[in-house]
């Protein structure tokens, strides 16, 4: 099991789902974890679970679509733990279903702001601390929709493709500083966000039928991908997009 003892990092969108599982997994491996979420109560609960798993935790309320909020949150984590070694920028939203010609500008803007610009804001304020640290690792959550198109979701697909491209650009620019940047591309995973989006069992069943392994992914399975990409075991991995989708892309 990867050892993060003495390392400090943060996870955004850590209040539920993949983000919560990721924060707990880092904590269980000895890390100090900044637990960032727009929902204060959920962040506090995740922080409790991180500490229960054996890690240190700091719950911070953040809106990733607001640069000042992101800057303050990153600073709070660095001040609390003395630096920043890793980050899992996981916060995101689903929705905006419409053909391009029918897509409301405000729906497009919100999707891009949270899913793509939010990752940009996070890296903008994380990277200087990692440069000062002499290295680090960042994992940005995209989606399988960042690797291929999904019908009727142009804003979501565009935002998640953008995360893949932005991560590759950062990997190229910051490799000389010993900083690795990778993208995690989950397929359908059993999270509150997916359950809300699919509106019940029929939508979930349709997704399961398209997965060769015959089931949804679990948040802790995806979280282990983020842990590996941030660990020393992935020391030569940068600029990659790891698809965890039960074979759907195959």
Short mmCIF file of C-alpha atoms in Angstrom, two decimals:
data_model
loop_
_atom_site.label_atom_id
_atom_site.label_comp_id
_atom_site.label_asym_id
_atom_site.label_seq_id
_atom_site.Cartn_x
_atom_site.Cartn_y
_atom_site.Cartn_z
CA UNK A 1 0.00 0.00 0.00
CA UNK A 2 1.32 3.46 -0.94
CA UNK A 3 2.71 5.43 1.99
CA UNK A 4 1.79 9.11 2.28
CA UNK A 5 3.15 9.60 5.80
CA UNK A 6 4.50 13.12 6.13
CA UNK A 7 2.79 14.28 2.94
CA UNK A 8 0.08 16.91 2.70
CA UNK A 9 -2.51 17.41 0.02
CA UNK A 10 -6.07 18.33 -0.79
CA UNK A 11 -9.13 16.92 -2.48
CA UNK A 12 -11.88 19.08 -3.96
CA UNK A 13 -15.45 17.86 -4.22
CA UNK A 14 -14.58 15.79 -1.16
CA UNK A 15 -18.00 15.97 0.50
CA UNK A 16 -19.41 12.86 -1.19
CA UNK A 17 -18.73 10.21 -3.79
CA UNK A 18 -15.32 9.83 -5.41
CA UNK A 19 -13.91 12.87 -3.61
CA UNK A 20 -14.85 11.54 -0.19
CA UNK A 21 -13.44 8.10 -1.01
CA UNK A 22 -10.23 9.72 -2.27
CA UNK A 23 -9.75 11.85 0.85
CA UNK A 24 -10.29 8.82 3.09
CA UNK A 25 -7.89 6.70 1.03
CA UNK A 26 -5.14 9.32 1.30
CA UNK A 27 -5.76 9.65 5.02
CA UNK A 28 -5.62 5.89 5.53
CA UNK A 29 -2.14 5.99 4.04
CA UNK A 30 -0.91 8.59 6.50
CA UNK A 31 -1.53 11.85 4.63
CA UNK A 32 -2.71 15.16 5.96
CA UNK A 33 -5.69 16.03 3.75
CA UNK A 34 -7.46 19.29 3.04
CA UNK A 35 -11.09 18.29 2.54
CA UNK A 36 -12.59 20.89 0.21
CA UNK A 37 -16.24 21.10 -0.78
CA UNK A 38 -18.89 23.73 -1.43
CA UNK A 39 -21.04 22.04 1.26
CA UNK A 40 -19.61 22.67 4.72
CA UNK A 41 -21.44 19.87 6.52
CA UNK A 42 -20.39 17.21 4.02
CA UNK A 43 -16.78 18.44 4.14
CA UNK A 44 -16.80 18.24 7.93
CA UNK A 45 -18.13 14.68 7.84
CA UNK A 46 -15.47 13.61 5.35
CA UNK A 47 -12.79 15.20 7.53
CA UNK A 48 -14.07 13.14 10.46
CA UNK A 49 -13.85 9.98 8.35
CA UNK A 50 -10.32 10.84 7.24
CA UNK A 51 -9.22 11.17 10.84
CA UNK A 52 -11.04 7.96 11.73
CA UNK A 53 -9.03 6.25 8.99
CA UNK A 54 -5.77 7.46 10.55
CA UNK A 55 -5.00 10.69 8.70
CA UNK A 56 -5.06 14.36 9.60
CA UNK A 57 -7.78 16.49 8.08
CA UNK A 58 -8.90 20.07 7.60
CA UNK A 59 -12.39 20.80 6.28
CA UNK A 60 -12.56 23.90 4.09
CA UNK A 61 -15.59 25.32 2.32
CA UNK A 62 -14.79 26.32 -1.26
CA UNK A 63 -16.50 27.28 -4.49
CA UNK A 64 -14.13 26.08 -7.21
CA UNK A 65 -15.77 28.42 -9.71
CA UNK A 66 -14.59 31.44 -7.70
CA UNK A 67 -10.86 32.16 -7.84
CA UNK A 68 -10.73 34.06 -4.55
CA UNK A 69 -12.44 31.17 -2.79
CA UNK A 70 -9.96 28.67 -4.28
CA UNK A 71 -6.96 30.82 -3.38
CA UNK A 72 -8.12 31.12 0.22
CA UNK A 73 -8.79 27.39 0.49
CA UNK A 74 -5.38 26.39 -0.86
CA UNK A 75 -3.70 28.87 1.47
CA UNK A 76 -5.63 27.46 4.43
CA UNK A 77 -4.39 23.94 3.64
CA UNK A 78 -0.79 25.05 3.19
CA UNK A 79 -0.88 27.08 6.38
CA UNK A 80 -2.33 24.15 8.33
CA UNK A 81 0.01 21.45 7.02
CA UNK A 82 3.14 23.37 6.03
CA UNK A 83 3.08 22.70 2.31
CA UNK A 84 1.39 20.87 -0.53
CA UNK A 85 2.62 17.59 -2.01
CA UNK A 86 -0.43 16.36 -3.91
CA UNK A 87 -3.88 17.46 -5.05
CA UNK A 88 -6.90 15.67 -6.41
CA UNK A 89 -8.99 18.29 -8.19
CA UNK A 90 -12.22 16.35 -8.33
CA UNK A 91 -15.10 18.83 -7.98
CA UNK A 92 -17.52 18.83 -10.87
CA UNK A 93 -21.15 18.83 -11.96
CA UNK A 94 -23.29 17.02 -14.52
CA UNK A 95 -26.24 18.26 -16.53
CA UNK A 96 -26.80 20.73 -19.33
CA UNK A 97 -28.49 18.12 -21.52
CA UNK A 98 -29.49 19.71 -24.81
CA UNK A 99 -28.44 19.90 -28.41
CA UNK A 100 -26.01 22.74 -29.05
CA UNK A 101 -28.69 24.79 -30.80
CA UNK A 102 -30.93 24.54 -27.73
CA UNK A 103 -28.31 24.88 -25.00
CA UNK A 104 -28.81 27.96 -22.82
CA UNK A 105 -25.72 30.14 -22.54
CA UNK A 106 -26.03 30.23 -18.77
CA UNK A 107 -25.99 26.41 -18.63
CA UNK A 108 -22.91 26.32 -20.84
CA UNK A 109 -21.17 28.97 -18.74
CA UNK A 110 -21.89 27.19 -15.44
CA UNK A 111 -20.64 23.84 -16.73
CA UNK A 112 -17.39 25.29 -18.06
CA UNK A 113 -16.93 27.46 -14.97
CA UNK A 114 -17.16 24.60 -12.49
CA UNK A 115 -15.72 21.67 -14.43
CA UNK A 116 -12.92 23.33 -16.38
CA UNK A 117 -12.22 26.81 -15.05
CA UNK A 118 -12.45 25.36 -11.53
CA UNK A 119 -9.59 22.97 -12.33
CA UNK A 120 -7.62 25.88 -13.79
CA UNK A 121 -8.15 27.93 -10.62
CA UNK A 122 -7.06 25.00 -8.45
CA UNK A 123 -3.88 24.33 -10.40
CA UNK A 124 -3.09 28.03 -10.65
CA UNK A 125 -2.93 28.23 -6.85
CA UNK A 126 -1.55 24.74 -6.14
CA UNK A 127 1.36 24.71 -8.55
CA UNK A 128 3.42 27.53 -6.98
CA UNK A 129 3.42 25.68 -3.66
CA UNK A 130 4.56 22.49 -5.37
CA UNK A 131 7.28 24.35 -7.25
CA UNK A 132 8.48 25.74 -3.91
CA UNK A 133 8.31 22.21 -2.47
CA UNK A 134 10.53 20.86 -5.26
CA UNK A 135 7.90 18.58 -6.75
CA UNK A 136 4.42 17.17 -6.37
CA UNK A 137 1.57 15.36 -8.07
CA UNK A 138 -1.81 16.53 -9.30
CA UNK A 139 -4.72 14.41 -10.47
CA UNK A 140 -7.63 16.13 -12.18
CA UNK A 141 -10.92 14.26 -12.49
CA UNK A 142 -12.25 14.30 -16.01
CA UNK A 143 -14.60 11.55 -17.22
CA UNK A 144 -14.88 9.01 -19.98
CA UNK A 145 -16.79 11.90 -21.59
CA UNK A 146 -13.40 13.60 -21.72
CA UNK A 147 -12.20 10.84 -24.05
CA UNK A 148 -15.19 10.45 -26.37
CA UNK A 149 -18.51 12.16 -27.02
CA UNK A 150 -21.73 11.38 -25.19
CA UNK A 151 -24.92 12.23 -27.08
CA UNK A 152 -26.89 15.21 -25.85
CA UNK A 153 -24.25 16.50 -23.40
CA UNK A 154 -22.16 19.02 -25.39
CA UNK A 155 -21.27 21.27 -22.45
CA UNK A 156 -20.27 18.39 -20.20
CA UNK A 157 -18.25 16.71 -22.96
CA UNK A 158 -16.49 19.98 -23.81
CA UNK A 159 -15.67 20.70 -20.17
CA UNK A 160 -14.25 17.23 -19.56
CA UNK A 161 -12.23 17.20 -22.79
CA UNK A 162 -10.88 20.55 -21.63
CA UNK A 163 -9.71 19.05 -18.35
CA UNK A 164 -7.75 16.40 -20.26
CA UNK A 165 -6.09 19.02 -22.46
CA UNK A 166 -5.34 21.39 -19.60
CA UNK A 167 -3.78 18.56 -17.60
CA UNK A 168 -1.53 17.58 -20.48
CA UNK A 169 -0.42 21.19 -20.91
CA UNK A 170 0.43 21.42 -17.21
CA UNK A 171 2.32 18.12 -17.36
CA UNK A 172 4.48 19.47 -20.16
CA UNK A 173 5.13 22.84 -18.50
CA UNK A 174 5.80 21.65 -14.96
CA UNK A 175 7.66 18.39 -15.48
CA UNK A 176 10.95 20.28 -15.14
CA UNK A 177 9.87 21.17 -11.59
CA UNK A 178 9.32 17.53 -10.67
CA UNK A 179 5.55 17.94 -10.78
CA UNK A 180 3.43 15.25 -12.38
CA UNK A 181 -0.07 16.03 -13.68
CA UNK A 182 -2.47 13.30 -14.74
CA UNK A 183 -6.16 12.89 -15.46
CA UNK A 184 -8.56 10.36 -13.99
CA UNK A 185 -11.41 9.44 -16.36
CA UNK A 186 -14.08 7.46 -14.49
CA UNK A 187 -16.94 5.74 -16.20
CA UNK A 188 -20.34 5.34 -14.53
CA UNK A 189 -19.68 5.27 -10.80
CA UNK A 190 -22.23 4.80 -8.02
CA UNK A 191 -22.27 8.27 -6.53
CA UNK A 192 -25.00 10.67 -5.39
CA UNK A 193 -24.32 12.81 -8.46
CA UNK A 194 -24.93 9.89 -10.85
CA UNK A 195 -28.04 8.83 -8.98
CA UNK A 196 -29.44 12.36 -9.17
CA UNK A 197 -28.57 12.63 -12.85
CA UNK A 198 -30.05 9.29 -13.96
CA UNK A 199 -33.34 9.85 -12.08
CA UNK A 200 -33.78 6.30 -10.79
CA UNK A 201 -33.15 2.69 -11.61
CA UNK A 202 -34.01 2.74 -15.33
CA UNK A 203 -31.21 5.15 -16.17
CA UNK A 204 -28.73 3.23 -14.04
CA UNK A 205 -29.74 -0.07 -15.66
CA UNK A 206 -29.08 1.34 -19.12
CA UNK A 207 -25.58 2.33 -18.05
CA UNK A 208 -24.87 -1.03 -16.46
CA UNK A 209 -25.91 -2.82 -19.65
CA UNK A 210 -23.17 -0.94 -21.53
CA UNK A 211 -20.41 -1.96 -19.09
CA UNK A 212 -18.60 -5.23 -19.85
CA UNK A 213 -18.03 -5.92 -16.14
CA UNK A 214 -21.80 -5.68 -15.67
CA UNK A 215 -21.90 -3.21 -12.80
CA UNK A 216 -21.25 0.39 -11.82
CA UNK A 217 -17.89 1.37 -10.44
CA UNK A 218 -17.57 2.11 -6.74
CA UNK A 219 -16.11 5.39 -5.46
CA UNK A 220 -13.30 3.66 -3.59
CA UNK A 221 -12.23 1.85 -6.77
CA UNK A 222 -11.86 5.14 -8.61
CA UNK A 223 -10.21 6.77 -5.60
CA UNK A 224 -7.44 4.16 -5.68
CA UNK A 225 -6.59 5.38 -9.16
CA UNK A 226 -6.07 8.88 -7.82
CA UNK A 227 -3.96 7.56 -4.94
CA UNK A 228 -1.74 5.58 -7.30
CA UNK A 229 -1.25 8.51 -9.66
CA UNK A 230 -0.20 10.71 -6.72
CA UNK A 231 2.08 8.07 -5.21
CA UNK A 232 5.79 7.46 -5.71
CA UNK A 233 4.83 4.22 -7.44
CA UNK A 234 3.65 6.33 -10.40
CA UNK A 235 6.90 8.30 -10.53
CA UNK A 236 7.22 8.11 -14.34
CA UNK A 237 3.54 8.73 -15.10
CA UNK A 238 2.62 12.21 -16.23
CA UNK A 239 0.31 13.58 -18.89
CA UNK A 240 -1.75 10.38 -19.00
CA UNK A 241 -5.51 9.89 -18.88
CA UNK A 242 -6.44 6.85 -16.80
CA UNK A 243 -9.80 5.36 -17.79
CA UNK A 244 -11.57 3.44 -15.02
CA UNK A 245 -14.83 2.37 -16.61
CA UNK A 246 -15.32 -1.38 -16.30
CA UNK A 247 -14.42 -1.83 -19.97
CA UNK A 248 -16.98 0.61 -21.39
CA UNK A 249 -14.49 2.37 -23.62
CA UNK A 250 -13.21 -0.94 -24.96
#
